[in-house]
């Protein structure tokens, strides 16, 4: 394999390291309003009626495995959230997280929290969820603690998705082969399916590359891509990886340049999205293809 100039590889590595900015919870601020008559300044047994909360799982938090707790202050005074935590029967419990988020009257702030691993995919009964929150409500300086029930439906969907993905990973191991060949701008390798347990058919229905590296099956445009039949322990799926964009803007803006996707079904179950990450050696080979593309002036 021809190796590109070291300076080009360094440039590509630096550009690929650029990631979307994150961190911190957005906190709305505003001038203090007169204390609302409905706000108590001592311990409250029930959460206040003016505090509205629900769970949201926006796409930008998926890779961080964090949840947004949308928190709306419907009172007439600014409040401050000093701690928050999720307790859901869907996931293993985690510790509360300290916060310093001010929420102005009539505004919403999305407070990020971690959530644990799926607790038990075998449970079929309805599951409940609450948020533990600590608030400072002026004029009382002492934080007050509340337990707020939330709609579990978004958590149900998250749990169901993860449980279906677990069914795939329990049935079969999926990964790139450790060998490949390069012809010009195309890297040829295999996706390997290795059966773990059971004997159901495993179907790779489709696959997809990234914003700068395409992935296509060989032969192309077959539907489904491949099937691991009952009684067969493993199956190689020939694929080609090729650079489709190498301009500095595209490379620098690519947040997940090597996150390849497959849709995989076990038996008659619905196909699930599975993410396939190359190991460091394969990533380096792909980075070199990108460097060669840049050296040649682009596609």
PDB file of C-alpha atoms in Angstrom:
ATOM      1  CA  UNK A   1       0.000   0.000   0.000  1.00  0.00           C
ATOM      2  CA  UNK A   2       1.472   3.406  -0.916  1.00  0.00           C
ATOM      3  CA  UNK A   3       1.777   5.582   2.159  1.00  0.00           C
ATOM      4  CA  UNK A   4       0.865   9.270   1.840  1.00  0.00           C
ATOM      5  CA  UNK A   5       3.080  12.037   3.189  1.00  0.00           C
ATOM      6  CA  UNK A   6       3.280  12.204   6.960  1.00  0.00           C
ATOM      7  CA  UNK A   7       2.087  15.789   6.994  1.00  0.00           C
ATOM      8  CA  UNK A   8      -1.096  14.783   5.156  1.00  0.00           C
ATOM      9  CA  UNK A   9      -1.794  11.969   7.600  1.00  0.00           C
ATOM     10  CA  UNK A  10      -1.300  14.384  10.490  1.00  0.00           C
ATOM     11  CA  UNK A  11      -3.684  16.869   8.850  1.00  0.00           C
ATOM     12  CA  UNK A  12      -6.316  14.184   8.315  1.00  0.00           C
ATOM     13  CA  UNK A  13      -5.987  12.953  11.894  1.00  0.00           C
ATOM     14  CA  UNK A  14      -6.420  16.487  13.213  1.00  0.00           C
ATOM     15  CA  UNK A  15      -9.420  17.188  11.018  1.00  0.00           C
ATOM     16  CA  UNK A  16     -11.116  13.935  11.993  1.00  0.00           C
ATOM     17  CA  UNK A  17     -10.657  14.781  15.671  1.00  0.00           C
ATOM     18  CA  UNK A  18     -12.949  17.794  15.320  1.00  0.00           C
ATOM     19  CA  UNK A  19     -16.189  16.972  17.140  1.00  0.00           C
ATOM     20  CA  UNK A  20     -19.396  18.756  17.835  1.00  0.00           C
ATOM     21  CA  UNK A  21     -19.162  21.069  20.820  1.00  0.00           C
ATOM     22  CA  UNK A  22     -20.873  19.803  23.926  1.00  0.00           C
ATOM     23  CA  UNK A  23     -20.788  19.957  27.661  1.00  0.00           C
ATOM     24  CA  UNK A  24     -22.817  21.740  30.222  1.00  0.00           C
ATOM     25  CA  UNK A  25     -26.522  22.091  30.429  1.00  0.00           C
ATOM     26  CA  UNK A  26     -28.193  25.050  28.786  1.00  0.00           C
ATOM     27  CA  UNK A  27     -29.502  27.304  31.570  1.00  0.00           C
ATOM     28  CA  UNK A  28     -32.023  30.041  30.989  1.00  0.00           C
ATOM     29  CA  UNK A  29     -31.446  33.217  32.971  1.00  0.00           C
ATOM     30  CA  UNK A  30     -33.545  36.299  33.592  1.00  0.00           C
ATOM     31  CA  UNK A  31     -34.281  39.018  36.083  1.00  0.00           C
ATOM     32  CA  UNK A  32     -35.919  37.889  39.284  1.00  0.00           C
ATOM     33  CA  UNK A  33     -39.665  38.311  39.404  1.00  0.00           C
ATOM     34  CA  UNK A  34     -41.748  38.780  42.559  1.00  0.00           C
ATOM     35  CA  UNK A  35     -42.168  35.533  44.446  1.00  0.00           C
ATOM     36  CA  UNK A  36     -45.142  33.552  43.207  1.00  0.00           C
ATOM     37  CA  UNK A  37     -47.825  32.963  45.806  1.00  0.00           C
ATOM     38  CA  UNK A  38     -47.894  29.289  44.927  1.00  0.00           C
ATOM     39  CA  UNK A  39     -44.229  28.726  45.823  1.00  0.00           C
ATOM     40  CA  UNK A  40     -43.547  27.400  49.273  1.00  0.00           C
ATOM     41  CA  UNK A  41     -40.318  28.177  51.115  1.00  0.00           C
ATOM     42  CA  UNK A  42     -40.257  25.147  53.373  1.00  0.00           C
ATOM     43  CA  UNK A  43     -40.133  21.398  52.842  1.00  0.00           C
ATOM     44  CA  UNK A  44     -42.825  20.242  50.431  1.00  0.00           C
ATOM     45  CA  UNK A  45     -44.138  16.676  50.426  1.00  0.00           C
ATOM     46  CA  UNK A  46     -45.508  16.807  46.886  1.00  0.00           C
ATOM     47  CA  UNK A  47     -43.745  18.359  43.880  1.00  0.00           C
ATOM     48  CA  UNK A  48     -45.052  21.849  43.098  1.00  0.00           C
ATOM     49  CA  UNK A  49     -47.740  22.098  40.435  1.00  0.00           C
ATOM     50  CA  UNK A  50     -45.741  24.729  38.549  1.00  0.00           C
ATOM     51  CA  UNK A  51     -42.829  22.329  37.897  1.00  0.00           C
ATOM     52  CA  UNK A  52     -43.248  20.419  34.634  1.00  0.00           C
ATOM     53  CA  UNK A  53     -40.773  17.667  33.661  1.00  0.00           C
ATOM     54  CA  UNK A  54     -40.441  15.013  30.966  1.00  0.00           C
ATOM     55  CA  UNK A  55     -37.689  12.846  29.511  1.00  0.00           C
ATOM     56  CA  UNK A  56     -36.296  13.463  26.023  1.00  0.00           C
ATOM     57  CA  UNK A  57     -33.573  11.599  24.139  1.00  0.00           C
ATOM     58  CA  UNK A  58     -32.380  13.858  21.303  1.00  0.00           C
ATOM     59  CA  UNK A  59     -30.084  12.407  18.682  1.00  0.00           C
ATOM     60  CA  UNK A  60     -27.144  14.591  19.691  1.00  0.00           C
ATOM     61  CA  UNK A  61     -27.031  12.832  23.084  1.00  0.00           C
ATOM     62  CA  UNK A  62     -27.123   9.252  21.762  1.00  0.00           C
ATOM     63  CA  UNK A  63     -23.344   8.802  21.547  1.00  0.00           C
ATOM     64  CA  UNK A  64     -22.933  10.244  25.048  1.00  0.00           C
ATOM     65  CA  UNK A  65     -25.583   7.979  26.559  1.00  0.00           C
ATOM     66  CA  UNK A  66     -27.185  10.925  28.302  1.00  0.00           C
ATOM     67  CA  UNK A  67     -30.824  11.870  28.662  1.00  0.00           C
ATOM     68  CA  UNK A  68     -32.365  15.342  28.633  1.00  0.00           C
ATOM     69  CA  UNK A  69     -34.852  16.067  31.420  1.00  0.00           C
ATOM     70  CA  UNK A  70     -36.930  18.924  30.025  1.00  0.00           C
ATOM     71  CA  UNK A  71     -37.712  21.121  33.044  1.00  0.00           C
ATOM     72  CA  UNK A  72     -40.189  24.004  32.775  1.00  0.00           C
ATOM     73  CA  UNK A  73     -40.622  26.624  35.468  1.00  0.00           C
ATOM     74  CA  UNK A  74     -44.244  27.769  35.275  1.00  0.00           C
ATOM     75  CA  UNK A  75     -43.994  29.880  38.406  1.00  0.00           C
ATOM     76  CA  UNK A  76     -43.467  33.609  38.703  1.00  0.00           C
ATOM     77  CA  UNK A  77     -39.948  33.496  40.132  1.00  0.00           C
ATOM     78  CA  UNK A  78     -36.553  32.268  39.001  1.00  0.00           C
ATOM     79  CA  UNK A  79     -35.386  28.956  40.468  1.00  0.00           C
ATOM     80  CA  UNK A  80     -32.076  27.122  40.527  1.00  0.00           C
ATOM     81  CA  UNK A  81     -31.585  23.376  40.062  1.00  0.00           C
ATOM     82  CA  UNK A  82     -28.703  22.190  42.256  1.00  0.00           C
ATOM     83  CA  UNK A  83     -28.986  18.410  41.715  1.00  0.00           C
ATOM     84  CA  UNK A  84     -30.929  15.992  39.550  1.00  0.00           C
ATOM     85  CA  UNK A  85     -31.073  12.252  38.936  1.00  0.00           C
ATOM     86  CA  UNK A  86     -33.188   9.693  37.094  1.00  0.00           C
ATOM     87  CA  UNK A  87     -34.620   6.633  38.852  1.00  0.00           C
ATOM     88  CA  UNK A  88     -36.289   4.383  36.306  1.00  0.00           C
ATOM     89  CA  UNK A  89     -37.138   0.704  36.528  1.00  0.00           C
ATOM     90  CA  UNK A  90     -35.877   0.445  32.955  1.00  0.00           C
ATOM     91  CA  UNK A  91     -32.196   1.027  33.786  1.00  0.00           C
ATOM     92  CA  UNK A  92     -29.620   0.402  36.483  1.00  0.00           C
ATOM     93  CA  UNK A  93     -29.641   3.315  38.976  1.00  0.00           C
ATOM     94  CA  UNK A  94     -26.906   5.952  38.908  1.00  0.00           C
ATOM     95  CA  UNK A  95     -25.969   8.681  41.355  1.00  0.00           C
ATOM     96  CA  UNK A  96     -27.511  12.126  41.139  1.00  0.00           C
ATOM     97  CA  UNK A  97     -25.564  14.807  39.306  1.00  0.00           C
ATOM     98  CA  UNK A  98     -24.785  18.217  40.782  1.00  0.00           C
ATOM     99  CA  UNK A  99     -26.058  21.162  38.763  1.00  0.00           C
ATOM    100  CA  UNK A 100     -26.100  24.926  38.845  1.00  0.00           C
ATOM    101  CA  UNK A 101     -28.843  25.718  36.354  1.00  0.00           C
ATOM    102  CA  UNK A 102     -31.057  28.756  36.763  1.00  0.00           C
ATOM    103  CA  UNK A 103     -34.471  28.620  35.139  1.00  0.00           C
ATOM    104  CA  UNK A 104     -36.266  31.913  34.627  1.00  0.00           C
ATOM    105  CA  UNK A 105     -40.046  32.204  35.064  1.00  0.00           C
ATOM    106  CA  UNK A 106     -41.981  30.632  32.216  1.00  0.00           C
ATOM    107  CA  UNK A 107     -38.933  29.048  30.573  1.00  0.00           C
ATOM    108  CA  UNK A 108     -37.662  25.528  29.935  1.00  0.00           C
ATOM    109  CA  UNK A 109     -34.164  24.128  30.451  1.00  0.00           C
ATOM    110  CA  UNK A 110     -33.024  20.689  29.316  1.00  0.00           C
ATOM    111  CA  UNK A 111     -30.952  19.173  32.113  1.00  0.00           C
ATOM    112  CA  UNK A 112     -28.677  16.332  31.027  1.00  0.00           C
ATOM    113  CA  UNK A 113     -28.306  13.173  33.123  1.00  0.00           C
ATOM    114  CA  UNK A 114     -26.638   9.825  32.574  1.00  0.00           C
ATOM    115  CA  UNK A 115     -28.733   6.677  32.555  1.00  0.00           C
ATOM    116  CA  UNK A 116     -27.597   3.148  33.377  1.00  0.00           C
ATOM    117  CA  UNK A 117     -27.588  -0.084  31.444  1.00  0.00           C
ATOM    118  CA  UNK A 118     -30.881  -1.832  30.717  1.00  0.00           C
ATOM    119  CA  UNK A 119     -31.928  -3.580  33.908  1.00  0.00           C
ATOM    120  CA  UNK A 120     -33.748  -6.679  32.627  1.00  0.00           C
ATOM    121  CA  UNK A 121     -35.058  -7.260  29.111  1.00  0.00           C
ATOM    122  CA  UNK A 122     -37.246 -10.144  30.323  1.00  0.00           C
ATOM    123  CA  UNK A 123     -39.583  -7.857  32.298  1.00  0.00           C
ATOM    124  CA  UNK A 124     -42.906  -7.404  30.494  1.00  0.00           C
ATOM    125  CA  UNK A 125     -44.916  -5.504  33.115  1.00  0.00           C
ATOM    126  CA  UNK A 126     -45.283  -1.693  32.878  1.00  0.00           C
ATOM    127  CA  UNK A 127     -42.304   0.202  34.267  1.00  0.00           C
ATOM    128  CA  UNK A 128     -42.300   3.511  36.120  1.00  0.00           C
ATOM    129  CA  UNK A 129     -39.824   6.393  36.327  1.00  0.00           C
ATOM    130  CA  UNK A 130     -39.232   9.409  38.564  1.00  0.00           C
ATOM    131  CA  UNK A 131     -36.799  12.299  38.673  1.00  0.00           C
ATOM    132  CA  UNK A 132     -35.190  13.324  41.951  1.00  0.00           C
ATOM    133  CA  UNK A 133     -34.527  17.054  41.846  1.00  0.00           C
ATOM    134  CA  UNK A 134     -33.111  19.588  44.290  1.00  0.00           C
ATOM    135  CA  UNK A 135     -34.215  23.210  43.898  1.00  0.00           C
ATOM    136  CA  UNK A 136     -33.435  26.575  45.424  1.00  0.00           C
ATOM    137  CA  UNK A 137     -36.664  28.598  45.402  1.00  0.00           C
ATOM    138  CA  UNK A 138     -36.210  32.251  46.474  1.00  0.00           C
ATOM    139  CA  UNK A 139     -36.460  33.753  48.955  1.00  0.00           C
ATOM    140  CA  UNK A 140     -35.600  30.540  50.854  1.00  0.00           C
ATOM    141  CA  UNK A 141     -31.841  29.813  50.425  1.00  0.00           C
ATOM    142  CA  UNK A 142     -32.071  26.198  51.598  1.00  0.00           C
ATOM    143  CA  UNK A 143     -32.469  23.710  48.723  1.00  0.00           C
ATOM    144  CA  UNK A 144     -35.674  21.678  48.658  1.00  0.00           C
ATOM    145  CA  UNK A 145     -35.882  18.124  47.323  1.00  0.00           C
ATOM    146  CA  UNK A 146     -38.716  16.659  45.282  1.00  0.00           C
ATOM    147  CA  UNK A 147     -39.477  13.366  43.578  1.00  0.00           C
ATOM    148  CA  UNK A 148     -41.343  14.013  40.335  1.00  0.00           C
ATOM    149  CA  UNK A 149     -43.052  11.147  38.424  1.00  0.00           C
ATOM    150  CA  UNK A 150     -42.499  11.359  34.652  1.00  0.00           C
ATOM    151  CA  UNK A 151     -44.108   9.703  31.642  1.00  0.00           C
ATOM    152  CA  UNK A 152     -42.159   6.461  31.074  1.00  0.00           C
ATOM    153  CA  UNK A 153     -43.082   6.173  27.369  1.00  0.00           C
ATOM    154  CA  UNK A 154     -39.788   7.640  26.013  1.00  0.00           C
ATOM    155  CA  UNK A 155     -37.836   5.357  28.346  1.00  0.00           C
ATOM    156  CA  UNK A 156     -39.940   2.386  27.232  1.00  0.00           C
ATOM    157  CA  UNK A 157     -38.920   3.056  23.641  1.00  0.00           C
ATOM    158  CA  UNK A 158     -35.239   3.433  24.569  1.00  0.00           C
ATOM    159  CA  UNK A 159     -35.315   0.189  26.537  1.00  0.00           C
ATOM    160  CA  UNK A 160     -37.116  -1.732  23.793  1.00  0.00           C
ATOM    161  CA  UNK A 161     -34.558  -0.603  21.216  1.00  0.00           C
ATOM    162  CA  UNK A 162     -31.618  -1.631  23.388  1.00  0.00           C
ATOM    163  CA  UNK A 163     -33.205  -4.976  24.216  1.00  0.00           C
ATOM    164  CA  UNK A 164     -33.735  -5.747  20.526  1.00  0.00           C
ATOM    165  CA  UNK A 165     -30.110  -4.827  19.850  1.00  0.00           C
ATOM    166  CA  UNK A 166     -29.040  -7.121  22.685  1.00  0.00           C
ATOM    167  CA  UNK A 167     -30.909  -9.958  20.977  1.00  0.00           C
ATOM    168  CA  UNK A 168     -28.681  -9.413  17.930  1.00  0.00           C
ATOM    169  CA  UNK A 169     -25.408  -9.226  19.870  1.00  0.00           C
ATOM    170  CA  UNK A 170     -26.338 -12.329  21.868  1.00  0.00           C
ATOM    171  CA  UNK A 171     -26.998 -14.270  18.661  1.00  0.00           C
ATOM    172  CA  UNK A 172     -24.023 -13.173  16.595  1.00  0.00           C
ATOM    173  CA  UNK A 173     -20.724 -11.272  16.815  1.00  0.00           C
ATOM    174  CA  UNK A 174     -20.247  -8.720  14.033  1.00  0.00           C
ATOM    175  CA  UNK A 175     -16.935  -7.125  13.049  1.00  0.00           C
ATOM    176  CA  UNK A 176     -14.578  -6.230  10.242  1.00  0.00           C
ATOM    177  CA  UNK A 177     -11.976  -8.772   9.152  1.00  0.00           C
ATOM    178  CA  UNK A 178      -8.342  -8.123  10.104  1.00  0.00           C
ATOM    179  CA  UNK A 179      -7.194  -8.405   6.484  1.00  0.00           C
ATOM    180  CA  UNK A 180      -7.928  -6.133   3.553  1.00  0.00           C
ATOM    181  CA  UNK A 181      -6.566  -5.047   0.197  1.00  0.00           C
ATOM    182  CA  UNK A 182      -6.399  -1.623  -1.445  1.00  0.00           C
ATOM    183  CA  UNK A 183      -6.894  -0.866  -5.133  1.00  0.00           C
ATOM    184  CA  UNK A 184      -6.596   2.832  -5.824  1.00  0.00           C
ATOM    185  CA  UNK A 185      -9.159   4.579  -3.616  1.00  0.00           C
ATOM    186  CA  UNK A 186     -11.064   1.403  -2.701  1.00  0.00           C
ATOM    187  CA  UNK A 187     -10.375  -0.816   0.314  1.00  0.00           C
ATOM    188  CA  UNK A 188     -11.804  -4.332   0.052  1.00  0.00           C
ATOM    189  CA  UNK A 189     -12.474  -6.374   3.198  1.00  0.00           C
ATOM    190  CA  UNK A 190     -15.120  -8.561   4.842  1.00  0.00           C
ATOM    191  CA  UNK A 191     -17.711  -8.081   7.529  1.00  0.00           C
ATOM    192  CA  UNK A 192     -17.646 -11.241   9.634  1.00  0.00           C
ATOM    193  CA  UNK A 193     -20.701 -12.799  11.282  1.00  0.00           C
ATOM    194  CA  UNK A 194     -19.798 -15.341  13.982  1.00  0.00           C
ATOM    195  CA  UNK A 195     -22.661 -17.163  15.666  1.00  0.00           C
ATOM    196  CA  UNK A 196     -22.733 -16.974  19.460  1.00  0.00           C
ATOM    197  CA  UNK A 197     -25.854 -18.825  20.590  1.00  0.00           C
ATOM    198  CA  UNK A 198     -28.965 -20.314  19.023  1.00  0.00           C
ATOM    199  CA  UNK A 199     -29.474 -21.463  15.470  1.00  0.00           C
ATOM    200  CA  UNK A 200     -31.873 -18.920  13.995  1.00  0.00           C
ATOM    201  CA  UNK A 201     -31.124 -17.312  10.644  1.00  0.00           C
ATOM    202  CA  UNK A 202     -29.379 -13.945  10.915  1.00  0.00           C
ATOM    203  CA  UNK A 203     -30.121 -11.552   8.059  1.00  0.00           C
ATOM    204  CA  UNK A 204     -28.125  -8.438   7.156  1.00  0.00           C
ATOM    205  CA  UNK A 205     -30.840  -6.517   5.343  1.00  0.00           C
ATOM    206  CA  UNK A 206     -28.864  -3.411   4.409  1.00  0.00           C
ATOM    207  CA  UNK A 207     -25.734  -1.446   5.202  1.00  0.00           C
ATOM    208  CA  UNK A 208     -24.570   2.133   4.996  1.00  0.00           C
ATOM    209  CA  UNK A 209     -21.308   4.063   5.030  1.00  0.00           C
ATOM    210  CA  UNK A 210     -20.532   7.481   6.497  1.00  0.00           C
ATOM    211  CA  UNK A 211     -20.523  11.013   5.186  1.00  0.00           C
ATOM    212  CA  UNK A 212     -16.990  10.626   3.793  1.00  0.00           C
ATOM    213  CA  UNK A 213     -16.485   6.856   3.364  1.00  0.00           C
ATOM    214  CA  UNK A 214     -19.091   4.765   1.567  1.00  0.00           C
ATOM    215  CA  UNK A 215     -19.616   1.051   2.277  1.00  0.00           C
ATOM    216  CA  UNK A 216     -21.119  -1.222  -0.337  1.00  0.00           C
ATOM    217  CA  UNK A 217     -21.626  -4.957  -0.539  1.00  0.00           C
ATOM    218  CA  UNK A 218     -19.994  -7.159  -3.197  1.00  0.00           C
ATOM    219  CA  UNK A 219     -21.854  -7.899  -5.386  1.00  0.00           C
ATOM    220  CA  UNK A 220     -23.683  -4.600  -5.107  1.00  0.00           C
ATOM    221  CA  UNK A 221     -27.374  -3.900  -4.559  1.00  0.00           C
ATOM    222  CA  UNK A 222     -28.322  -7.332  -3.261  1.00  0.00           C
ATOM    223  CA  UNK A 223     -31.389  -7.558  -1.008  1.00  0.00           C
ATOM    224  CA  UNK A 224     -30.894  -8.778   1.580  1.00  0.00           C
ATOM    225  CA  UNK A 225     -27.153  -8.273   1.739  1.00  0.00           C
ATOM    226  CA  UNK A 226     -26.481 -11.698   3.294  1.00  0.00           C
ATOM    227  CA  UNK A 227     -28.039 -14.452   5.436  1.00  0.00           C
ATOM    228  CA  UNK A 228     -26.307 -16.613   8.036  1.00  0.00           C
ATOM    229  CA  UNK A 229     -28.358 -19.790   7.640  1.00  0.00           C
ATOM    230  CA  UNK A 230     -29.255 -22.206  10.463  1.00  0.00           C
ATOM    231  CA  UNK A 231     -26.484 -24.722  11.065  1.00  0.00           C
ATOM    232  CA  UNK A 232     -23.812 -22.370   9.678  1.00  0.00           C
ATOM    233  CA  UNK A 233     -21.369 -21.065  12.332  1.00  0.00           C
ATOM    234  CA  UNK A 234     -19.979 -18.025  10.507  1.00  0.00           C
ATOM    235  CA  UNK A 235     -20.254 -15.992   7.339  1.00  0.00           C
ATOM    236  CA  UNK A 236     -17.926 -13.467   5.623  1.00  0.00           C
ATOM    237  CA  UNK A 237     -19.670 -10.651   3.777  1.00  0.00           C
ATOM    238  CA  UNK A 238     -17.415  -8.996   1.145  1.00  0.00           C
ATOM    239  CA  UNK A 239     -17.627  -5.196   1.205  1.00  0.00           C
ATOM    240  CA  UNK A 240     -15.833  -2.248  -0.333  1.00  0.00           C
ATOM    241  CA  UNK A 241     -14.974   0.953   1.548  1.00  0.00           C
ATOM    242  CA  UNK A 242     -14.267   3.962  -0.633  1.00  0.00           C
ATOM    243  CA  UNK A 243     -13.664   7.652   0.043  1.00  0.00           C
ATOM    244  CA  UNK A 244     -16.484   9.743  -1.418  1.00  0.00           C
ATOM    245  CA  UNK A 245     -15.475  13.167  -0.024  1.00  0.00           C
ATOM    246  CA  UNK A 246     -12.093  14.500   0.991  1.00  0.00           C
ATOM    247  CA  UNK A 247     -12.340  18.272   0.848  1.00  0.00           C
ATOM    248  CA  UNK A 248     -11.068  19.783   4.129  1.00  0.00           C
ATOM    249  CA  UNK A 249     -14.484  21.168   5.040  1.00  0.00           C
ATOM    250  CA  UNK A 250     -16.190  17.790   4.745  1.00  0.00           C
ATOM    251  CA  UNK A 251     -13.401  15.974   6.589  1.00  0.00           C
ATOM    252  CA  UNK A 252     -13.269  18.566   9.350  1.00  0.00           C
ATOM    253  CA  UNK A 253     -17.026  18.599   9.856  1.00  0.00           C
ATOM    254  CA  UNK A 254     -17.407  14.800   9.891  1.00  0.00           C
ATOM    255  CA  UNK A 255     -18.391  13.922  13.467  1.00  0.00           C
ATOM    256  CA  UNK A 256     -18.522  10.134  12.912  1.00  0.00           C
ATOM    257  CA  UNK A 257     -16.361   9.458   9.862  1.00  0.00           C
ATOM    258  CA  UNK A 258     -15.868   5.748  10.608  1.00  0.00           C
ATOM    259  CA  UNK A 259     -19.200   4.768  12.177  1.00  0.00           C
ATOM    260  CA  UNK A 260     -20.661   2.256   9.734  1.00  0.00           C
ATOM    261  CA  UNK A 261     -24.228   0.978  10.020  1.00  0.00           C
ATOM    262  CA  UNK A 262     -25.936  -2.353   9.410  1.00  0.00           C
ATOM    263  CA  UNK A 263     -29.562  -3.403   9.804  1.00  0.00           C
ATOM    264  CA  UNK A 264     -29.621  -6.936  11.189  1.00  0.00           C
ATOM    265  CA  UNK A 265     -32.551  -9.266  11.937  1.00  0.00           C
ATOM    266  CA  UNK A 266     -32.485 -12.457  14.023  1.00  0.00           C
ATOM    267  CA  UNK A 267     -35.114 -15.007  13.005  1.00  0.00           C
ATOM    268  CA  UNK A 268     -38.396 -13.275  12.176  1.00  0.00           C
ATOM    269  CA  UNK A 269     -37.721 -10.288  14.436  1.00  0.00           C
ATOM    270  CA  UNK A 270     -37.581  -6.738  13.140  1.00  0.00           C
ATOM    271  CA  UNK A 271     -34.194  -5.663  11.790  1.00  0.00           C
ATOM    272  CA  UNK A 272     -32.168  -3.533  14.195  1.00  0.00           C
ATOM    273  CA  UNK A 273     -29.641  -0.802  13.523  1.00  0.00           C
ATOM    274  CA  UNK A 274     -26.185  -1.974  14.593  1.00  0.00           C
ATOM    275  CA  UNK A 275     -23.114   0.278  14.571  1.00  0.00           C
ATOM    276  CA  UNK A 276     -19.837  -1.197  13.335  1.00  0.00           C
ATOM    277  CA  UNK A 277     -16.598   0.580  14.324  1.00  0.00           C
ATOM    278  CA  UNK A 278     -13.298  -0.344  12.620  1.00  0.00           C
ATOM    279  CA  UNK A 279     -10.299  -1.106  14.826  1.00  0.00           C
ATOM    280  CA  UNK A 280      -7.338   1.285  14.934  1.00  0.00           C
ATOM    281  CA  UNK A 281      -5.455  -0.477  12.118  1.00  0.00           C
ATOM    282  CA  UNK A 282      -8.372  -0.255   9.725  1.00  0.00           C
ATOM    283  CA  UNK A 283      -9.039   3.367  10.699  1.00  0.00           C
ATOM    284  CA  UNK A 284      -5.412   4.196   9.917  1.00  0.00           C
ATOM    285  CA  UNK A 285      -5.743   2.562   6.494  1.00  0.00           C
ATOM    286  CA  UNK A 286      -8.873   4.605   5.779  1.00  0.00           C
ATOM    287  CA  UNK A 287      -7.161   7.791   6.961  1.00  0.00           C
ATOM    288  CA  UNK A 288      -4.369   7.095   4.495  1.00  0.00           C
ATOM    289  CA  UNK A 289      -6.902   6.775   1.668  1.00  0.00           C
ATOM    290  CA  UNK A 290      -8.323  10.155   2.688  1.00  0.00           C
ATOM    291  CA  UNK A 291      -4.807  11.642   2.736  1.00  0.00           C
ATOM    292  CA  UNK A 292      -4.156  10.316  -0.772  1.00  0.00           C
ATOM    293  CA  UNK A 293      -7.452  11.803  -1.913  1.00  0.00           C
ATOM    294  CA  UNK A 294      -6.446  15.200  -0.519  1.00  0.00           C
ATOM    295  CA  UNK A 295      -2.985  14.903  -2.118  1.00  0.00           C
ATOM    296  CA  UNK A 296      -4.496  14.214  -5.515  1.00  0.00           C
ATOM    297  CA  UNK A 297      -6.682  17.303  -5.301  1.00  0.00           C
ATOM    298  CA  UNK A 298      -9.965  15.675  -4.339  1.00  0.00           C
ATOM    299  CA  UNK A 299     -12.563  13.659  -6.168  1.00  0.00           C
TER     300      UNK A 299
END
